[in-house]
Amino acid sequence: MTIPRRSRERVAAVVDPGLPASVASTVHRLARQHPDVLQNPDAPLPRWAGVDLAELARGARVQAIVAAGAVVVVPLLVWMQREMQRNLGSDTISSGTFLIIMITMVGAVLVINMLREWHQVHTPGGRATVARELAEARGRYLLRGTDLTDDAWAAVVRAQRAMNLVLASTWLVSPVETVDRDAFAQGIWAMARAMAKGGSAASGETFAAAIEVYSQRIDEANKINMAELVAHTRPPAGTRSPALAEAVKRADSAGAHALALARL
C-alpha cells in the first residue's frame, strides 16, 4: 500500500505499492476530491481534476493570514518611520511614499507565493496527465465502501498507522535494523485485496496487531539504547549490553513474525 508522501495528505484509498509515487498521489487526490471518477474511470474528468483543491485551500488560508498580518504591520511601520524622521529632523522619504513601497512589497510577496502555491497544487500536464495516470492505476486501487467494508478499511488504516510508527522508530538512530518497507507495503496491499474479495477483516486485524507489537518492541529497544547513551554505560563499539541485546532480539522476532504474516 502506498503511503502519501506529505504528512498532511489524508489517506483516501488503498493503492498498489507497485505504482509510481505520482500515480499513487493522483489516486489519493481523486479519492478525496472526485471519488466518482475512481468508481467509474470511463467518466469524463472534472475540470479541476488536475488541481489539489485541499492544498489550494490551505495555501489560500496562509495568504489570508499574511495579508491580515500586513494590514497590522504596515501601518505600524509607517508610524515608526514618521516618528524616526521627526526625531532625526530629516525628511528623507514621505510617509505616503513609504506606505506605497510597503504595499508594493507585500503585494509582490503575495503574488509570488500565490504563483508558487499554484505550481505546487497543479499537476503538470493537467487533465491529460491525470487521465493517463488514472488509466495506469485502473484495477490497482481499492476504495472504502465500494471495495472495502468499514471493518476492512479500519484494519487497513490500523496496519498502515502501525507501519508508519515502525518506519519513524527506525528512521534515525536505532539498534534495530532497517525495516523491509516494500515487503510490509505489499503485505498490506495483499491483505486489503483479500478482504475486498470477501476475506474476513479479522485476518487484517491480526496483521495490524502484529505490526503494532513490532513497533512496541522497537520502542523498547530504542529507550534502552537512549538510556545507555545518556548514562554513558554503552559497552565497547560492536557490542551490546545484555538488556539491549535482548530487546533487539525481541524486536527482530516480532518483526519476523509480522513479515511472515505479510508474505502469506
Backbone as JSON, one array per atom type, in Angstrom:
{
  "sequence": "MTIPRRSRERVAAVVDPGLPASVASTVHRLARQHPDVLQNPDAPLPRWAGVDLAELARGARVQAIVAAGAVVVVPLLVWMQREMQRNLGSDTISSGTFLIIMITMVGAVLVINMLREWHQVHTPGGRATVARELAEARGRYLLRGTDLTDDAWAAVVRAQRAMNLVLASTWLVSPVETVDRDAFAQGIWAMARAMAKGGSAASGETFAAAIEVYSQRIDEANKINMAELVAHTRPPAGTRSPALAEAVKRADSAGAHALALARL",
  "N": [[0.85, -1.2, 0.0], [0.63, 2.14, -0.91], [1.89, 4.89, 0.76], [0.94, 8.19, 1.38], [3.14, 10.89, 0.56], [3.31, 13.4, 1.82], [2.76, 14.48, 5.1], [0.39, 15.75, 5.78], [-1.37, 14.87, 3.91], [-4.29, 13.18, 3.53], [-5.12, 9.74, 3.8], [-7.0, 8.16, 1.36], [-7.52, 6.03, -0.17], [-6.65, 2.62, -0.92], [-3.73, 1.7, -2.36], [-1.93, 0.01, -4.89], [1.35, -0.76, -4.08], [3.19, -1.05, -6.06], [2.78, 0.86, -7.97], [3.89, 3.93, -9.53], [5.0, 6.75, -7.54], [3.85, 9.23, -8.22], [1.53, 8.48, -9.56], [0.16, 7.1, -7.56], [-0.25, 9.24, -5.79], [-1.99, 10.77, -7.31], [-4.22, 9.08, -7.38], [-4.95, 9.05, -4.66], [-5.6, 11.74, -4.35], [-7.77, 12.05, -6.13], [-9.51, 10.28, -4.94], [-10.19, 11.66, -2.65], [-11.26, 14.08, -3.64], [-12.78, 13.6, -6.0], [-14.33, 11.02, -5.91], [-16.14, 9.63, -7.49], [-14.99, 9.47, -9.98], [-13.02, 7.52, -9.7], [-14.61, 5.37, -9.15], [-15.91, 5.07, -11.53], [-14.01, 4.9, -13.98], [-14.23, 5.5, -16.68], [-15.73, 7.75, -16.89], [-16.09, 11.26, -17.72], [-13.39, 13.47, -16.89], [-13.46, 15.77, -14.18], [-13.27, 19.37, -14.36], [-11.41, 20.43, -12.58], [-9.73, 18.36, -12.0], [-7.0, 18.11, -12.15], [-5.96, 19.61, -10.12], [-4.98, 20.03, -6.78], [-7.28, 20.53, -4.6], [-7.52, 20.67, -1.84], [-4.94, 21.38, -0.96], [-4.78, 23.78, -2.28], [-6.74, 25.28, -0.96], [-5.57, 25.35, 1.57], [-3.27, 26.85, 0.98], [-4.5, 29.26, 0.28], [-5.54, 30.02, 2.73], [-3.19, 30.49, 4.15], [-2.17, 32.68, 2.7], [-4.16, 34.53, 3.28], [-3.72, 34.9, 5.99], [-1.19, 36.08, 5.91], [-1.8, 38.45, 4.54], [-3.58, 39.62, 6.38], [-1.83, 40.01, 8.5], [-0.14, 41.88, 7.33], [-1.83, 44.08, 7.14], [-1.87, 44.91, 9.73], [0.84, 45.28, 10.39], [2.04, 46.99, 8.45], [0.88, 49.69, 8.71], [1.93, 50.21, 11.25], [4.69, 50.21, 10.75], [4.84, 52.42, 9.06], [4.11, 54.47, 10.85], [6.26, 54.26, 12.68], [8.37, 54.93, 10.99], [7.73, 57.6, 10.38], [7.9, 58.76, 12.93], [10.61, 58.34, 13.53], [11.87, 59.86, 11.58], [10.97, 62.38, 12.34], [12.17, 62.66, 14.84], [14.83, 62.62, 14.1], [14.96, 64.85, 12.63], [14.85, 64.95, 9.9], [13.69, 64.49, 6.5], [13.72, 62.32, 4.65], [12.18, 60.55, 3.16], [8.79, 60.61, 2.27], [5.85, 59.86, 4.24], [3.72, 58.89, 2.76], [4.97, 57.92, 0.41], [6.57, 55.95, 1.54], [4.58, 54.25, 2.5], [3.45, 53.38, 0.1], [5.59, 51.95, -0.94], [5.8, 49.87, 0.95], [3.3, 48.62, 0.63], [3.56, 47.78, -2.0], [5.68, 45.94, -1.78], [4.58, 44.0, -0.06], [2.43, 43.18, -1.65], [3.87, 42.1, -3.83], [5.12, 39.93, -2.59], [2.87, 38.4, -1.91], [1.85, 37.8, -4.45], [3.96, 36.3, -5.56], [4.01, 34.13, -3.78], [1.45, 33.08, -4.25], [1.68, 32.26, -6.92], [3.64, 30.32, -6.58], [2.3, 28.51, -4.91], [0.22, 27.75, -6.65], [1.69, 26.43, -8.6], [2.56, 24.25, -7.12], [0.22, 22.89, -6.44], [-0.89, 22.21, -8.82], [-1.17, 19.72, -11.24], [1.4, 18.81, -13.4], [0.83, 19.02, -16.83], [-1.85, 18.81, -16.52], [-5.27, 17.77, -16.95], [-4.81, 15.85, -18.88], [-2.55, 14.46, -18.03], [-3.57, 13.44, -15.64], [-5.58, 11.75, -16.65], [-4.02, 9.86, -17.99], [-2.53, 8.75, -15.86], [-4.59, 7.76, -14.33], [-5.55, 5.76, -16.0], [-3.37, 4.07, -15.89], [-3.48, 3.26, -13.26], [-5.76, 1.78, -13.1], [-7.74, -0.78, -11.73], [-5.96, -1.2, -9.72], [-6.34, -0.17, -7.21], [-8.22, 0.33, -4.18], [-11.32, 1.22, -2.74], [-12.94, 2.74, 0.06], [-16.03, 1.53, 1.2], [-16.86, 1.04, -1.43], [-15.13, -1.01, -2.37], [-14.09, -2.02, -0.02], [-15.29, -2.96, 3.18], [-16.39, -1.14, 6.12], [-15.16, -2.28, 8.37], [-13.05, -3.69, 7.23], [-11.67, -1.58, 6.06], [-10.92, -0.17, 8.36], [-9.1, -1.98, 9.44], [-7.06, -1.87, 7.54], [-6.24, 0.82, 7.73], [-5.38, 0.81, 10.38], [-3.21, -0.97, 10.21], [-1.54, 0.44, 8.48], [-1.01, 2.78, 9.98], [0.4, 1.67, 12.1], [2.57, 0.74, 10.68], [3.71, 3.13, 9.84], [4.58, 4.09, 12.31], [6.53, 2.21, 12.88], [8.39, 2.73, 10.83], [9.08, 5.37, 11.49], [10.3, 4.94, 13.95], [12.62, 3.6, 13.33], [13.96, 5.27, 11.7], [16.0, 7.19, 12.31], [18.55, 7.05, 14.64], [18.77, 3.84, 15.69], [18.95, 0.72, 17.34], [17.82, -1.41, 16.12], [17.55, -3.15, 13.06], [17.09, -1.75, 9.73], [13.79, -1.52, 8.44], [12.04, -3.73, 6.23], [10.47, -2.11, 4.14], [9.12, -2.31, 1.66], [8.25, -4.96, 1.59], [6.42, -5.05, 3.7], [4.59, -3.14, 2.8], [3.63, -4.4, 0.51], [2.45, -6.53, 1.8], [0.34, -5.31, 3.22], [-1.16, -4.4, 1.08], [-1.81, -6.84, -0.16], [-3.34, -7.96, 1.9], [-5.48, -6.16, 1.94], [-6.59, -6.59, -0.59], [-7.38, -9.24, -0.33], [-9.4, -9.01, 1.61], [-11.13, -7.42, 0.17], [-12.08, -9.22, -1.62], [-13.81, -10.68, -0.18], [-12.72, -11.75, 2.07], [-12.15, -12.27, 5.61], [-12.22, -9.55, 7.93], [-10.91, -9.99, 10.24], [-8.46, -11.27, 9.85], [-6.99, -9.2, 8.8], [-6.92, -7.49, 11.0], [-5.38, -9.05, 12.69], [-2.92, -9.03, 11.39], [-2.37, -6.26, 11.51], [-2.2, -5.95, 14.27], [0.09, -7.43, 14.77], [2.04, -5.85, 13.56], [1.86, -3.63, 15.2], [2.79, -4.68, 17.62], [5.41, -5.16, 16.84], [6.26, -2.5, 16.49], [6.11, -1.61, 19.13], [8.07, -3.2, 20.35], [10.35, -2.23, 19.07], [10.38, 0.38, 20.05], [10.89, -0.16, 22.73], [13.5, -1.18, 22.59], [14.79, 1.08, 21.56], [14.49, 2.9, 23.68], [16.02, 1.73, 25.71], [18.5, 1.82, 24.49], [18.85, 4.62, 24.24], [18.84, 5.35, 26.94], [21.19, 4.17, 27.82], [23.03, 5.62, 26.33], [22.71, 8.21, 27.42], [23.44, 7.74, 30.07], [26.01, 7.03, 29.73], [26.83, 4.36, 29.67], [27.33, 2.6, 27.68], [28.56, -0.36, 26.16], [31.77, -1.39, 24.69], [32.4, -0.43, 21.25], [30.64, -2.21, 18.74], [29.59, -4.11, 20.33], [26.88, -5.09, 22.54], [24.91, -4.32, 25.42], [23.61, -6.77, 27.71], [20.86, -6.27, 28.24], [20.08, -4.58, 26.14], [20.68, -6.18, 23.95], [18.87, -8.26, 24.32], [16.47, -6.86, 24.04], [16.62, -6.0, 21.38], [16.62, -8.48, 20.17], [14.02, -9.35, 20.77], [12.58, -7.45, 19.33], [13.41, -8.02, 16.71], [12.36, -10.58, 16.47], [9.62, -10.08, 16.68], [9.34, -8.54, 14.4], [9.99, -10.4, 12.43], [7.87, -12.16, 12.7], [5.68, -10.5, 12.01], [6.43, -9.91, 9.4], [6.3, -12.42, 8.27], [3.55, -12.86, 8.31], [2.89, -10.87, 6.53], [3.75, -11.94, 4.16], [2.13, -14.04, 3.65]],
  "CA": [[0.0, 0.0, 0.0], [1.41, 3.34, -1.0], [1.6, 5.86, 1.81], [1.16, 9.54, 0.87], [4.4, 11.46, 0.95], [3.14, 14.51, 2.75], [2.04, 14.05, 6.3], [-0.95, 16.31, 5.85], [-2.23, 14.29, 2.88], [-5.1, 12.15, 4.15], [-5.27, 8.52, 3.02], [-8.38, 8.03, 0.9], [-7.63, 4.82, -0.97], [-5.57, 1.64, -0.78], [-3.13, 1.71, -3.68], [-0.87, -0.97, -5.14], [2.66, -0.12, -3.87], [3.99, -1.14, -7.28], [2.54, 2.01, -8.82], [4.77, 5.08, -9.27], [4.52, 7.65, -6.48], [2.98, 10.27, -8.79], [0.23, 7.85, -9.87], [-0.5, 6.85, -6.27], [-0.69, 10.52, -5.27], [-3.17, 11.16, -8.09], [-5.34, 8.26, -6.93], [-5.36, 9.55, -3.34], [-6.25, 13.04, -4.52], [-9.07, 11.84, -6.75], [-10.38, 9.61, -3.96], [-10.66, 12.69, -1.72], [-11.98, 15.15, -4.3], [-13.7, 13.12, -7.03], [-14.39, 9.55, -5.8], [-16.94, 9.06, -8.58], [-14.09, 9.2, -11.11], [-12.37, 6.24, -9.45], [-15.64, 4.34, -9.23], [-16.22, 4.91, -12.95], [-12.86, 5.52, -14.67], [-14.58, 5.93, -18.04], [-16.47, 9.01, -16.82], [-15.26, 12.43, -18.03], [-12.71, 14.05, -15.74], [-13.9, 17.12, -13.82], [-12.39, 20.45, -14.81], [-10.34, 20.67, -11.61], [-9.13, 17.07, -11.63], [-5.54, 18.23, -12.08], [-5.6, 20.56, -9.06], [-5.21, 19.57, -5.41], [-8.11, 21.57, -4.02], [-7.24, 20.77, -0.4], [-3.72, 22.17, -0.83], [-5.09, 25.13, -2.75], [-7.44, 25.95, 0.14], [-4.58, 25.61, 2.62], [-2.45, 27.97, 0.54], [-5.31, 30.48, 0.36], [-5.62, 30.41, 4.15], [-1.89, 31.07, 4.51], [-2.09, 34.01, 2.1], [-5.06, 35.39, 4.03], [-3.04, 35.24, 7.25], [-0.12, 37.03, 5.58], [-2.44, 39.72, 4.22], [-4.09, 40.19, 7.62], [-0.67, 40.5, 9.25], [0.36, 43.09, 6.68], [-2.74, 45.17, 7.49], [-1.49, 45.38, 11.07], [2.25, 45.65, 10.48], [2.4, 48.11, 7.57], [0.63, 50.99, 9.37], [2.87, 50.37, 12.37], [5.98, 50.59, 10.17], [4.71, 53.81, 8.58], [4.16, 55.33, 12.04], [7.63, 54.24, 13.19], [9.21, 55.68, 10.05], [7.42, 59.02, 10.55], [8.44, 59.21, 14.21], [12.07, 58.35, 13.46], [12.28, 61.03, 10.79], [10.71, 63.57, 13.12], [13.2, 62.74, 15.88], [16.12, 62.9, 13.47], [14.87, 66.14, 11.98], [15.05, 64.79, 8.45], [12.51, 64.1, 5.74], [14.31, 61.62, 3.5], [11.1, 59.96, 2.36], [7.49, 60.94, 2.84], [5.1, 58.71, 4.75], [2.93, 58.35, 1.66], [5.85, 57.13, -0.45], [6.95, 54.76, 2.29], [3.42, 53.36, 2.51], [3.34, 52.78, -1.23], [6.67, 50.95, -1.05], [5.44, 48.73, 1.77], [2.17, 47.92, -0.01], [4.09, 47.12, -3.2], [6.47, 44.79, -1.36], [3.66, 42.97, 0.43], [1.72, 42.66, -2.82], [4.78, 41.25, -4.6], [5.29, 38.67, -1.85], [1.64, 37.63, -2.04], [1.75, 37.28, -5.83], [4.96, 35.24, -5.71], [3.55, 32.96, -3.02], [0.3, 32.52, -4.94], [2.19, 31.54, -8.1], [4.33, 29.11, -6.1], [1.27, 27.57, -4.46], [-0.47, 27.21, -7.82], [2.6, 25.46, -9.24], [2.64, 23.06, -6.29], [-1.05, 22.16, -6.4], [-1.32, 21.9, -10.18], [-0.49, 18.58, -11.84], [1.98, 19.13, -14.71], [0.1, 18.35, -17.89], [-3.28, 18.97, -16.29], [-6.17, 16.62, -17.0], [-4.23, 14.81, -19.74], [-1.7, 13.64, -17.16], [-4.45, 12.72, -14.71], [-6.23, 10.67, -17.4], [-3.01, 8.83, -18.25], [-2.21, 8.08, -14.61], [-5.78, 7.02, -13.93], [-5.57, 4.54, -16.8], [-2.3, 3.2, -15.38], [-3.87, 2.75, -11.94], [-7.03, 1.03, -13.16], [-7.7, -2.11, -11.15], [-4.87, -1.32, -8.75], [-6.67, 0.59, -6.01], [-9.44, -0.09, -3.5], [-11.98, 2.35, -2.09], [-13.8, 2.44, 1.21], [-17.45, 1.5, 0.88], [-17.04, 0.42, -2.75], [-14.38, -2.28, -2.4], [-13.79, -2.47, 1.34], [-16.26, -2.62, 4.21], [-15.84, -0.26, 7.15], [-14.26, -3.07, 9.22], [-11.84, -3.96, 6.44], [-10.96, -0.31, 5.94], [-10.32, 0.12, 9.67], [-7.94, -2.85, 9.58], [-6.01, -1.35, 6.66], [-5.75, 2.06, 8.33], [-4.63, 0.44, 11.59], [-1.94, -1.55, 9.79], [-0.71, 1.5, 7.92], [-0.53, 3.63, 11.06], [1.44, 0.92, 12.82], [3.75, 0.7, 9.82], [4.32, 4.46, 9.91], [5.29, 4.16, 13.58], [7.74, 1.39, 12.74], [9.33, 3.47, 9.98], [9.56, 6.52, 12.25], [11.15, 4.47, 15.05], [13.91, 3.1, 12.81], [14.45, 6.2, 10.69], [17.26, 7.79, 12.72], [19.43, 6.14, 15.37], [18.05, 2.73, 16.32], [19.73, -0.52, 17.32], [17.09, -2.38, 15.3], [17.88, -2.99, 11.65], [16.11, -1.07, 8.88], [12.62, -2.33, 8.12], [11.78, -4.01, 4.81], [9.24, -1.36, 3.9], [8.42, -2.82, 0.48], [7.58, -6.23, 1.92], [5.24, -4.74, 4.52], [3.62, -2.45, 1.94], [3.0, -5.44, -0.3], [1.61, -7.31, 2.69], [-0.89, -4.55, 3.48], [-1.92, -4.41, -0.17], [-2.36, -8.19, -0.33], [-4.38, -8.1, 2.9], [-6.65, -5.38, 1.51], [-7.21, -7.28, -1.74], [-8.05, -10.44, 0.17], [-10.63, -8.59, 2.26], [-12.03, -6.92, -0.87], [-12.65, -10.4, -2.29], [-14.71, -11.36, 0.74], [-12.0, -12.29, 3.21], [-12.54, -11.72, 6.91], [-11.43, -8.43, 8.42], [-10.16, -10.46, 11.4], [-7.08, -11.53, 9.44], [-6.34, -7.89, 8.69], [-6.67, -7.02, 12.35], [-4.26, -9.83, 13.22], [-1.7, -8.48, 10.77], [-2.15, -4.93, 12.07], [-1.76, -6.12, 15.66], [1.48, -7.9, 14.73], [2.89, -4.69, 13.27], [1.86, -2.8, 16.4], [3.72, -5.31, 18.57], [6.75, -4.89, 16.31], [6.55, -1.1, 16.8], [6.33, -1.51, 20.57], [9.37, -3.81, 20.66], [11.37, -1.3, 18.6], [10.43, 1.48, 21.0], [11.56, -0.65, 23.94], [14.93, -1.24, 22.31], [15.28, 2.45, 21.41], [14.55, 3.52, 25.01], [17.2, 1.18, 26.41], [19.67, 2.36, 23.8], [18.99, 6.03, 24.6], [19.19, 5.43, 28.35], [22.62, 3.84, 27.93], [23.78, 6.75, 25.79], [22.66, 9.3, 28.39], [24.16, 7.35, 31.29], [27.39, 6.68, 29.34], [27.1, 2.98, 30.08], [27.39, 1.77, 26.48], [29.76, -1.2, 26.08], [32.64, -1.03, 23.57], [31.79, -0.46, 19.92], [30.48, -3.54, 18.16], [28.96, -5.0, 21.3], [25.67, -4.57, 23.17], [24.65, -4.77, 26.78], [22.63, -7.87, 27.7], [19.49, -5.76, 28.17], [19.82, -4.08, 24.78], [20.71, -7.32, 23.04], [17.6, -8.98, 24.48], [15.4, -6.02, 23.47], [16.75, -6.07, 19.92], [16.2, -9.83, 19.78], [12.56, -9.37, 20.82], [12.09, -6.64, 18.21], [13.64, -8.77, 15.47], [11.42, -11.69, 16.45], [8.31, -9.52, 16.37], [9.37, -8.14, 13.0], [9.96, -11.6, 11.59], [6.52, -12.68, 12.75], [4.83, -9.62, 11.2], [6.81, -10.06, 7.99], [5.78, -13.71, 7.82], [2.14, -12.62, 8.03], [2.79, -10.03, 5.32], [4.06, -12.73, 2.97], [1.17, -15.14, 3.5]],
  "C": [[0.88, 1.24, 0.0], [0.94, 4.33, 0.04], [1.86, 7.25, 1.25], [2.43, 10.14, 1.41], [4.26, 12.54, 2.0], [2.28, 14.08, 3.93], [0.63, 14.58, 6.36], [-1.89, 15.71, 4.82], [-2.98, 13.1, 3.46], [-5.25, 10.95, 3.23], [-6.73, 8.35, 2.64], [-8.59, 6.79, 0.06], [-6.48, 3.9, -0.62], [-5.01, 1.42, -2.17], [-2.01, 0.67, -3.76], [0.49, -0.28, -4.99], [3.57, -0.22, -5.09], [3.79, 0.02, -8.23], [3.54, 3.12, -8.52], [4.15, 6.03, -8.25], [3.57, 8.7, -7.03], [1.59, 9.72, -9.09], [-0.53, 7.6, -8.57], [-1.03, 8.15, -5.68], [-1.94, 11.01, -6.0], [-4.39, 10.38, -7.64], [-5.85, 8.75, -5.59], [-6.11, 10.87, -3.48], [-7.64, 12.9, -5.12], [-10.03, 11.17, -5.78], [-10.95, 10.62, -2.97], [-11.6, 13.67, -2.41], [-13.08, 14.67, -5.27], [-13.79, 11.59, -6.99], [-15.19, 8.9, -6.92], [-16.09, 8.74, -9.79], [-13.41, 7.85, -10.93], [-13.39, 5.09, -9.52], [-16.04, 4.07, -10.67], [-15.13, 5.6, -13.76], [-13.17, 6.0, -16.08], [-15.34, 7.26, -18.06], [-15.54, 10.18, -17.15], [-14.62, 13.01, -16.76], [-13.25, 15.44, -15.45], [-12.85, 18.15, -14.24], [-11.18, 20.62, -13.9], [-9.66, 19.38, -11.17], [-7.62, 17.16, -11.47], [-5.06, 19.17, -10.99], [-5.92, 19.95, -7.71], [-5.97, 20.67, -4.68], [-7.85, 21.76, -2.53], [-5.99, 21.62, -0.17], [-3.95, 23.6, -1.28], [-5.8, 25.93, -1.66], [-6.47, 26.28, 1.27], [-3.7, 26.79, 2.24], [-3.2, 29.29, 0.62], [-5.42, 30.97, 1.8], [-4.32, 31.06, 4.6], [-1.76, 32.49, 3.96], [-2.99, 35.0, 2.84], [-4.43, 35.83, 5.35], [-1.94, 36.27, 7.01], [-0.71, 38.41, 5.3], [-2.96, 40.41, 5.49], [-2.94, 40.73, 8.48], [-0.12, 41.79, 8.67], [-0.51, 44.3, 7.02], [-2.39, 45.76, 8.85], [-0.08, 45.95, 11.08], [2.58, 46.89, 9.66], [2.09, 49.47, 8.19], [1.58, 51.26, 10.53], [4.23, 50.8, 11.86], [5.95, 52.03, 9.67], [4.79, 54.78, 9.75], [5.58, 55.41, 12.59], [8.55, 55.06, 12.31], [8.99, 57.19, 10.21], [8.02, 59.56, 11.85], [9.96, 59.29, 14.19], [12.55, 59.57, 12.69], [12.05, 62.33, 11.56], [11.78, 63.75, 14.19], [14.57, 63.1, 15.31], [16.12, 64.26, 12.77], [15.1, 66.09, 10.49], [13.75, 64.36, 7.8], [12.97, 63.42, 4.45], [13.24, 61.07, 2.58], [9.77, 60.24, 3.05], [6.79, 59.67, 3.31], [4.27, 58.07, 3.65], [3.76, 57.47, 0.74], [6.27, 55.84, 0.24], [5.81, 53.75, 2.34], [3.24, 52.65, 1.18], [4.38, 51.68, -1.42], [6.31, 49.7, -0.27], [4.32, 47.92, 1.13], [2.66, 47.17, -1.24], [4.87, 45.86, -2.83], [5.57, 43.66, -0.88], [2.9, 42.34, -0.73], [2.58, 41.73, -3.65], [4.98, 39.9, -3.92], [4.06, 37.79, -2.0], [1.51, 37.02, -3.43], [2.73, 36.13, -6.05], [4.52, 33.97, -4.99], [2.36, 32.29, -3.7], [0.73, 31.72, -6.17], [2.89, 30.25, -7.69], [3.32, 28.07, -5.64], [0.55, 26.94, -5.64], [0.39, 26.16, -8.52], [2.62, 24.15, -8.45], [1.36, 22.23, -6.33], [-1.52, 21.72, -7.78], [-0.5, 20.75, -10.74], [0.09, 18.97, -13.19], [1.27, 18.33, -15.82], [-1.4, 18.37, -17.71], [-4.06, 17.67, -16.39], [-5.64, 15.5, -17.89], [-3.35, 13.88, -18.92], [-2.54, 12.82, -16.2], [-5.11, 11.54, -15.41], [-5.25, 9.53, -17.66], [-2.69, 8.04, -16.97], [-3.41, 7.27, -14.1], [-5.89, 5.72, -14.71], [-4.52, 3.55, -16.31], [-2.69, 2.56, -14.05], [-5.12, 1.89, -11.97], [-6.86, -0.39, -12.63], [-6.65, -2.29, -10.08], [-5.08, -0.41, -7.54], [-8.0, 0.1, -5.47], [-9.99, 1.09, -2.73], [-12.84, 1.88, -0.93], [-15.27, 2.51, 0.78], [-17.74, 0.84, -0.45], [-16.39, -0.95, -2.79], [-14.19, -2.87, -1.01], [-14.91, -2.04, 2.3], [-15.6, -1.71, 5.24], [-14.85, -1.01, 8.05], [-12.94, -3.35, 8.49], [-11.0, -2.69, 6.3], [-10.25, 0.04, 7.24], [-9.07, -0.73, 9.88], [-6.77, -2.34, 8.75], [-5.39, -0.09, 7.27], [-4.91, 1.77, 9.57], [-3.26, -0.11, 11.23], [-1.0, -0.47, 9.25], [-0.16, 2.42, 8.99], [0.57, 2.95, 11.85], [2.72, 0.88, 12.01], [4.46, 2.05, 9.82], [5.11, 4.64, 11.2], [6.59, 3.36, 13.52], [8.8, 2.14, 11.94], [9.92, 4.66, 10.73], [10.54, 6.09, 13.34], [12.52, 4.01, 14.57], [14.53, 4.07, 11.83], [15.82, 6.78, 11.04], [18.14, 6.74, 13.42], [18.59, 5.08, 16.08], [18.92, 1.49, 16.25], [19.07, -1.61, 16.47], [17.36, -2.1, 13.83], [16.74, -2.34, 10.87], [15.01, -2.03, 8.45], [12.52, -2.55, 6.61], [10.44, -3.38, 4.46], [8.44, -1.94, 2.73], [7.64, -4.09, 0.8], [6.32, -5.97, 2.75], [4.17, -4.04, 3.69], [2.89, -3.45, 1.05], [2.06, -6.29, 0.55], [0.29, -6.61, 2.99], [-1.78, -4.54, 2.25], [-2.57, -5.77, -0.39], [-3.5, -8.44, 0.66], [-5.64, -7.37, 2.46], [-7.36, -6.06, 0.34], [-7.97, -8.52, -1.29], [-9.38, -10.08, 0.84], [-11.64, -8.06, 1.24], [-12.72, -8.07, -1.61], [-13.56, -11.21, -1.36], [-14.04, -11.97, 1.95], [-12.4, -11.59, 4.5], [-11.62, -10.57, 7.32], [-10.59, -8.84, 9.62], [-8.71, -10.73, 11.05], [-6.31, -10.23, 9.29], [-6.02, -7.32, 10.06], [-5.5, -7.75, 12.98], [-2.94, -9.31, 12.69], [-1.37, -7.12, 11.36], [-1.63, -5.02, 13.51], [-0.3, -6.58, 15.71], [2.44, -6.74, 14.44], [2.97, -3.77, 14.48], [2.79, -3.37, 17.46], [5.16, -5.07, 18.15], [7.16, -3.46, 16.66], [6.86, -0.93, 18.29], [7.7, -2.07, 20.96], [10.53, -2.9, 20.2], [11.51, -0.15, 19.58], [11.14, 1.06, 22.29], [13.07, -0.69, 23.74], [15.52, 0.17, 22.2], [15.43, 3.13, 22.77], [15.77, 3.02, 25.78], [18.47, 1.75, 25.8], [19.91, 3.81, 24.2], [19.4, 6.18, 26.05], [20.68, 5.13, 28.55], [23.49, 4.96, 27.38], [23.85, 7.9, 26.79], [23.49, 9.0, 29.62], [25.62, 6.99, 31.01], [27.78, 5.28, 29.8], [27.16, 2.04, 28.88], [28.66, 0.92, 26.5], [30.61, -0.79, 24.87], [31.92, -1.18, 22.23], [31.75, -1.88, 19.38], [29.85, -4.53, 19.09], [27.72, -4.31, 21.89], [25.56, -5.1, 24.59], [23.64, -5.91, 26.71], [21.2, -7.38, 27.57], [19.14, -5.3, 26.77], [19.78, -5.23, 23.78], [19.41, -8.1, 23.11], [16.45, -8.18, 23.86], [15.43, -6.06, 21.95], [16.29, -7.44, 19.41], [14.68, -9.94, 19.77], [11.96, -8.59, 19.65], [12.25, -7.39, 16.89], [12.66, -9.93, 15.34], [10.02, -11.21, 16.09], [8.24, -9.09, 14.91], [9.29, -9.32, 12.07], [8.56, -12.2, 11.55], [5.58, -11.83, 11.88], [5.14, -9.77, 9.72], [6.31, -11.39, 7.44], [4.29, -13.6, 7.49], [1.96, -11.82, 6.75], [2.99, -10.86, 4.06], [3.11, -13.9, 2.76], [0.31, -14.93, 2.26]]
}
